[in-house]
Coordinates of N, CA, C and O in Angstrom, one line a residue:
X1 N -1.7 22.9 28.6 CA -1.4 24.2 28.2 C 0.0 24.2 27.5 O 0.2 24.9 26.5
X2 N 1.1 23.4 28.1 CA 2.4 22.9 27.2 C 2.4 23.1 25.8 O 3.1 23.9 25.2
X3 N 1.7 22.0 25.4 CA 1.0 21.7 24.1 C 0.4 23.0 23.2 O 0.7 23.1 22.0
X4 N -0.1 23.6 23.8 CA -0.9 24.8 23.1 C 0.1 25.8 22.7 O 0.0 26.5 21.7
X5 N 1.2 25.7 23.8 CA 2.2 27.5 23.9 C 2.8 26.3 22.1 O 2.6 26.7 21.0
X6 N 3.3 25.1 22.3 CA 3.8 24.5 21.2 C 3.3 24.7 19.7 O 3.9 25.1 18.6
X7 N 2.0 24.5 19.9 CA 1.4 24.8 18.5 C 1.0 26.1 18.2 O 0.4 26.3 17.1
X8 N 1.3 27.3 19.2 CA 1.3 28.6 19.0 C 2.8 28.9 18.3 O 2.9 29.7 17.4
X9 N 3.8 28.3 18.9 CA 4.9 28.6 18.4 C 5.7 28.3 17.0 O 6.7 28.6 16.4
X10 N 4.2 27.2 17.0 CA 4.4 26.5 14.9 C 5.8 25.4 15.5 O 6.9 25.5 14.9
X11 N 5.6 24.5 16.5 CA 7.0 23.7 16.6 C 6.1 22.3 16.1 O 4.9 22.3 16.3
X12 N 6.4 21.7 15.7 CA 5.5 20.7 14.7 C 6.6 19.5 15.1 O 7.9 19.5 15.0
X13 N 5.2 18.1 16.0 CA 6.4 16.8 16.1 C 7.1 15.9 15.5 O 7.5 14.9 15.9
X14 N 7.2 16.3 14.3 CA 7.1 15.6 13.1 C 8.2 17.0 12.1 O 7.7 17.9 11.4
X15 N 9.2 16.8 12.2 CA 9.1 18.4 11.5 C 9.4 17.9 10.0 O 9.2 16.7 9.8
X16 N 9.7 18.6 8.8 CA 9.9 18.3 7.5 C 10.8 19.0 7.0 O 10.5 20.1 7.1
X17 N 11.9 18.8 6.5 CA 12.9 20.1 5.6 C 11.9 20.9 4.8 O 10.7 20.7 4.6
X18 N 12.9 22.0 4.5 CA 12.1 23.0 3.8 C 12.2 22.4 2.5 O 13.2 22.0 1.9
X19 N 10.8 22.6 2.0 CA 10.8 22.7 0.2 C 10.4 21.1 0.0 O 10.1 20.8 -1.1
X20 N 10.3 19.9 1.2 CA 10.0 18.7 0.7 C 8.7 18.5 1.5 O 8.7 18.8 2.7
X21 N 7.2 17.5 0.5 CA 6.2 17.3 0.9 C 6.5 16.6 1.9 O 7.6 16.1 1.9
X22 N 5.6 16.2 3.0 CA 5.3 14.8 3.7 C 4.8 13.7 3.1 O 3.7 13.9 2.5
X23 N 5.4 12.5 3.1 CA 4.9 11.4 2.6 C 5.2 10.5 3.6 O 6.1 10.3 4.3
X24 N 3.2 9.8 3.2 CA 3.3 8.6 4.5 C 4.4 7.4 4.2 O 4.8 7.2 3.1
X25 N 4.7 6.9 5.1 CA 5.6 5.6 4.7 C 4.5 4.5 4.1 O 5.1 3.4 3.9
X26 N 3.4 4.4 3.8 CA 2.6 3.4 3.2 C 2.3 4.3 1.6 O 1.5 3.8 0.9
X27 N 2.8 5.3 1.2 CA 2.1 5.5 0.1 C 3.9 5.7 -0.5 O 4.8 6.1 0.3
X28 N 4.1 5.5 -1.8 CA 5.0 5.3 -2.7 C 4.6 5.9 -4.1 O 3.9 5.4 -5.0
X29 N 5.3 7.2 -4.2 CA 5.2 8.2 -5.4 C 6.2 7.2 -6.6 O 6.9 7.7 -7.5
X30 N 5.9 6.2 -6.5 CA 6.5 5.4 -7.6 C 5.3 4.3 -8.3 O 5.1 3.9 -9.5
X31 N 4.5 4.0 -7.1 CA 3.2 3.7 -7.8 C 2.1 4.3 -8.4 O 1.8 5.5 -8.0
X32 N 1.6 3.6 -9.3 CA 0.3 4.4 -10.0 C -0.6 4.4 -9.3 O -0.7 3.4 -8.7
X33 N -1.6 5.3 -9.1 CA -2.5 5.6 -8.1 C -4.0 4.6 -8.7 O -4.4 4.8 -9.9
X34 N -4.7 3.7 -7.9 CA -5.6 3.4 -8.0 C -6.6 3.6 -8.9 O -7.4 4.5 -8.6
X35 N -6.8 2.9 -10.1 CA -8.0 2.8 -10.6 C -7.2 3.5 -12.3 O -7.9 3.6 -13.3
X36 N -6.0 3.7 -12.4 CA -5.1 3.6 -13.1 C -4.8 2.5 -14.0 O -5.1 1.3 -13.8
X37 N -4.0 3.0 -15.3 CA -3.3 2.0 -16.0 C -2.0 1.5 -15.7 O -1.2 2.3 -15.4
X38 N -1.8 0.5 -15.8 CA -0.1 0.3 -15.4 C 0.2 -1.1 -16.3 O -0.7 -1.9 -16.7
X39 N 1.8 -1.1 -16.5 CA 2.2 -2.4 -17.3 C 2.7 -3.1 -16.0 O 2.8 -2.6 -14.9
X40 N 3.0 -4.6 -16.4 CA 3.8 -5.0 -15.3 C 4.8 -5.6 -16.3 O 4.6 -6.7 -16.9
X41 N 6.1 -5.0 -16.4 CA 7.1 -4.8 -16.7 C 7.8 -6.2 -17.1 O 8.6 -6.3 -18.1
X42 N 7.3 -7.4 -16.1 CA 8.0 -8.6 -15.8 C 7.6 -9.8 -17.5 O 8.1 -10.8 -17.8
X43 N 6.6 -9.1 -18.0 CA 5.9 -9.7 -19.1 C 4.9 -8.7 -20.0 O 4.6 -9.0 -21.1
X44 N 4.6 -7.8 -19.6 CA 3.9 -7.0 -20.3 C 2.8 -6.7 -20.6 O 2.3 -6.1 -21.6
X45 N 2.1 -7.3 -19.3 CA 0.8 -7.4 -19.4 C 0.6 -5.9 -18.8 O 1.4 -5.2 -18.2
X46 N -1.0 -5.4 -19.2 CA -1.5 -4.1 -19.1 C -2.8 -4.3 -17.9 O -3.9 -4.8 -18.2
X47 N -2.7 -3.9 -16.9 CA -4.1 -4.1 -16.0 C -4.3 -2.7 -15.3 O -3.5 -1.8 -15.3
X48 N -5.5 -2.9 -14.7 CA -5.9 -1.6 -14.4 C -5.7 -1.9 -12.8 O -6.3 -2.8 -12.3
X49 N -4.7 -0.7 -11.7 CA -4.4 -0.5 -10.6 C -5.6 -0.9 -9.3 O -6.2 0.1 -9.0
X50 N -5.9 -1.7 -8.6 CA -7.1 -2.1 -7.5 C -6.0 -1.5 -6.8 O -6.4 -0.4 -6.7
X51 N -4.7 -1.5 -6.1 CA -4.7 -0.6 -5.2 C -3.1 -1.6 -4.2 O -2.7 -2.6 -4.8
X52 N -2.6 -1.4 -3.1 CA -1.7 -1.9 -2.7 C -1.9 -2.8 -1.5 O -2.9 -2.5 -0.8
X53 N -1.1 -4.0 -1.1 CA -1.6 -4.9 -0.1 C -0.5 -6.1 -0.1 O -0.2 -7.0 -0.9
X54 N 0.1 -5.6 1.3 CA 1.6 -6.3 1.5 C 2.7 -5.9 0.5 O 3.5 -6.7 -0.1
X55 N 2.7 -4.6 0.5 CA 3.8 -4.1 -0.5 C 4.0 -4.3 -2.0 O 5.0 -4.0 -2.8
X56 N 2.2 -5.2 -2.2 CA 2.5 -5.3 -3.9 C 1.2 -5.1 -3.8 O 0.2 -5.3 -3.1
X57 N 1.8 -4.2 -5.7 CA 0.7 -3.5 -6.5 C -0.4 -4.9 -7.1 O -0.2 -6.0 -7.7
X58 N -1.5 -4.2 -6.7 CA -2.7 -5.8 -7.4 C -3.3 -5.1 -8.5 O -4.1 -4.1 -8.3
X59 N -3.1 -5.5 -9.5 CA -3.6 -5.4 -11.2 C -4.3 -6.4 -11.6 O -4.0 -7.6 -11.6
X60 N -5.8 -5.6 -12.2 CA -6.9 -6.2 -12.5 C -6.5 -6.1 -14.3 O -6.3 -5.0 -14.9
X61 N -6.6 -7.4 -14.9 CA -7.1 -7.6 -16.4 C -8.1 -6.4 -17.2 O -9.2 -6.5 -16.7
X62 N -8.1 -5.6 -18.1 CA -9.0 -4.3 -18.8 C -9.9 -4.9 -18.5 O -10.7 -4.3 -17.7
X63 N -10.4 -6.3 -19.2 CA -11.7 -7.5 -19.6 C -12.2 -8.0 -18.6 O -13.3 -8.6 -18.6
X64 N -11.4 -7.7 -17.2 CA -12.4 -8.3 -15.9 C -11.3 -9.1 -16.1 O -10.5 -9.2 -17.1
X65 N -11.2 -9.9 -14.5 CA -10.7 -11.4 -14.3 C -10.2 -11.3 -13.2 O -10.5 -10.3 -12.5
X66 N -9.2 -12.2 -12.5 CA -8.9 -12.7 -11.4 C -7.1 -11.2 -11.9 O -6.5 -11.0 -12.9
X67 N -7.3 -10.4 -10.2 CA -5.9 -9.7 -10.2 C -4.8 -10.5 -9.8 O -5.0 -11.6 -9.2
X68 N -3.7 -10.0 -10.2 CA -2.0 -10.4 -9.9 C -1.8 -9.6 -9.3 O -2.5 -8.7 -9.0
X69 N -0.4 -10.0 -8.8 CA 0.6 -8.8 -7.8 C 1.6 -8.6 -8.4 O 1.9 -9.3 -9.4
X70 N 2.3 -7.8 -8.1 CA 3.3 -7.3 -9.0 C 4.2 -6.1 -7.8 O 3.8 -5.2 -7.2
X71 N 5.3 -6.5 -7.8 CA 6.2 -5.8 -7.2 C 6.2 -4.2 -7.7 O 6.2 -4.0 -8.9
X72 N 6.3 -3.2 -6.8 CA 6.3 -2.0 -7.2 C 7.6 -1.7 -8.7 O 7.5 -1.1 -9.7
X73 N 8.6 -2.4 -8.2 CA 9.9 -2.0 -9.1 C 9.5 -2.8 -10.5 O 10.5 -2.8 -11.2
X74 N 8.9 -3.2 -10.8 CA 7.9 -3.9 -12.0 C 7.1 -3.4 -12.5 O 6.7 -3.7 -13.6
X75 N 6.5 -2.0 -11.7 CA 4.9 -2.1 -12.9 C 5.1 -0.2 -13.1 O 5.4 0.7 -12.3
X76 N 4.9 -0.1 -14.2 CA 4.5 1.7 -14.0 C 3.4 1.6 -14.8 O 2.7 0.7 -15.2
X77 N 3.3 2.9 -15.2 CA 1.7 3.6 -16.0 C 2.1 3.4 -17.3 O 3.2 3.4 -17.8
X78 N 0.8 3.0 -18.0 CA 0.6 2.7 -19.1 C 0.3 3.8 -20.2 O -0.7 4.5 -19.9
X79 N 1.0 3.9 -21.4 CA 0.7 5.0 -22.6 C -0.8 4.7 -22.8 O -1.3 3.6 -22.4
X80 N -1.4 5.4 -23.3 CA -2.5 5.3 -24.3 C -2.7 4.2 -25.0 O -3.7 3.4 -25.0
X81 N -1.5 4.0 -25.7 CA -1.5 3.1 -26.8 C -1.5 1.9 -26.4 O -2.2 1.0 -26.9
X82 N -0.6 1.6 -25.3 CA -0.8 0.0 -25.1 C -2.1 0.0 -23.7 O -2.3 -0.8 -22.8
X83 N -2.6 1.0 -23.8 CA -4.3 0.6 -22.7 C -4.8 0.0 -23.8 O -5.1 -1.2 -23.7
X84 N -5.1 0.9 -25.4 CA -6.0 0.8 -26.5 C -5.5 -0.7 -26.9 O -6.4 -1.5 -26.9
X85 N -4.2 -1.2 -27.1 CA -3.6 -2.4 -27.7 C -4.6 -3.3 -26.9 O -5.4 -3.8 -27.7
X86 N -4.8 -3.8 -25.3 CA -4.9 -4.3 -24.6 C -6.4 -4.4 -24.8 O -7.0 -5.4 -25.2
X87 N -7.1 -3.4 -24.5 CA -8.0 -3.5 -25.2 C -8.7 -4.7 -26.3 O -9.4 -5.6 -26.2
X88 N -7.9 -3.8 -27.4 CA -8.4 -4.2 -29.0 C -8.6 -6.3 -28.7 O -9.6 -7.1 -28.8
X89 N -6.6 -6.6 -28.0 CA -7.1 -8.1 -27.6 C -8.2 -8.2 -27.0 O -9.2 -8.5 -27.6
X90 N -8.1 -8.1 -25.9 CA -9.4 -8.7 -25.1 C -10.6 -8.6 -26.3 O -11.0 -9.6 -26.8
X91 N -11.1 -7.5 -26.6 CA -12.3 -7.8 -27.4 C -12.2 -9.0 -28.7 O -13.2 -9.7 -29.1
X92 N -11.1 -9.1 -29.2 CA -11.2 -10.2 -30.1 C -10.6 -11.7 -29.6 O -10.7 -12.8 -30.2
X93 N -10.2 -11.5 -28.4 CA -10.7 -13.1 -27.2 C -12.2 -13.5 -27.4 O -12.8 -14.4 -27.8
X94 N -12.5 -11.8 -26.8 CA -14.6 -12.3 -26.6 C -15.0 -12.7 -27.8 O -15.8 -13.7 -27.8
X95 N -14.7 -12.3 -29.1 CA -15.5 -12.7 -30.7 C -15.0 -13.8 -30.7 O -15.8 -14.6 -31.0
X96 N -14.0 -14.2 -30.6 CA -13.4 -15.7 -30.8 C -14.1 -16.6 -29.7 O -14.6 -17.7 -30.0
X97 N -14.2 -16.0 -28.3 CA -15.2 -17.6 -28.3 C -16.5 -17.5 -28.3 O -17.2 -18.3 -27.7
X98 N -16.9 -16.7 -28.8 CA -18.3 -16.3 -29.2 C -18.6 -17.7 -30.3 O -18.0 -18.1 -31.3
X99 N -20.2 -18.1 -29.4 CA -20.5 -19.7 -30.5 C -20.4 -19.0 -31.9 O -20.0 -17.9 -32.0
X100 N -20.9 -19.8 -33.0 CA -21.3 -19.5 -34.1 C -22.1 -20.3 -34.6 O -22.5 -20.0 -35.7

């Protein structure tokens, strides 16, 4: 019954300043959210976001392939232009080792 008069009274165990969201300590408004574009900064490669595990971001290749990790302070979201750049390579990898 404790509990109840508590949550009648709006006393919340967890409380939050006014005007700031809650954020879990496993999620980081600095990474790009899953299934996203991102650079990794350290070299410049462009992969697409699979998601977080042991505090590093794992980035999948546009073209498929084995993901990397990448420290969060390394990678952010990617313009348009270098998704489309990244892109255009990979397809002229595939024509190039395409037999003839």
């Amino acid at each position: 019954m404790g509990a109840e008069k508590g949550v009648e009274k709006g006393v919340e165990e967890d409380p939050v300043a006014p005007g700031e969201d809650p954020v879990l300590p496993e999620e980081d408004p600095c990474v790009p959210e899953a299934g996203t574009y991102a650079v990794d900064y350290r070299d410049g490669s462009v992969g697409q976001v699979m998601g977080c595990e042991g505090g590093l971001v794992q980035l999948r290749p546009l073209g498929g392939g084995r993901e990397w990790d990448c420290p969060p302070d390394a990678v952010g979201a990617a313009d348009p232009g270098e998704v489309l750049r990244e892109r255009v390579r990979e397809l002229n990898r595939r024509v190039q080792a395409w037999p003839r």
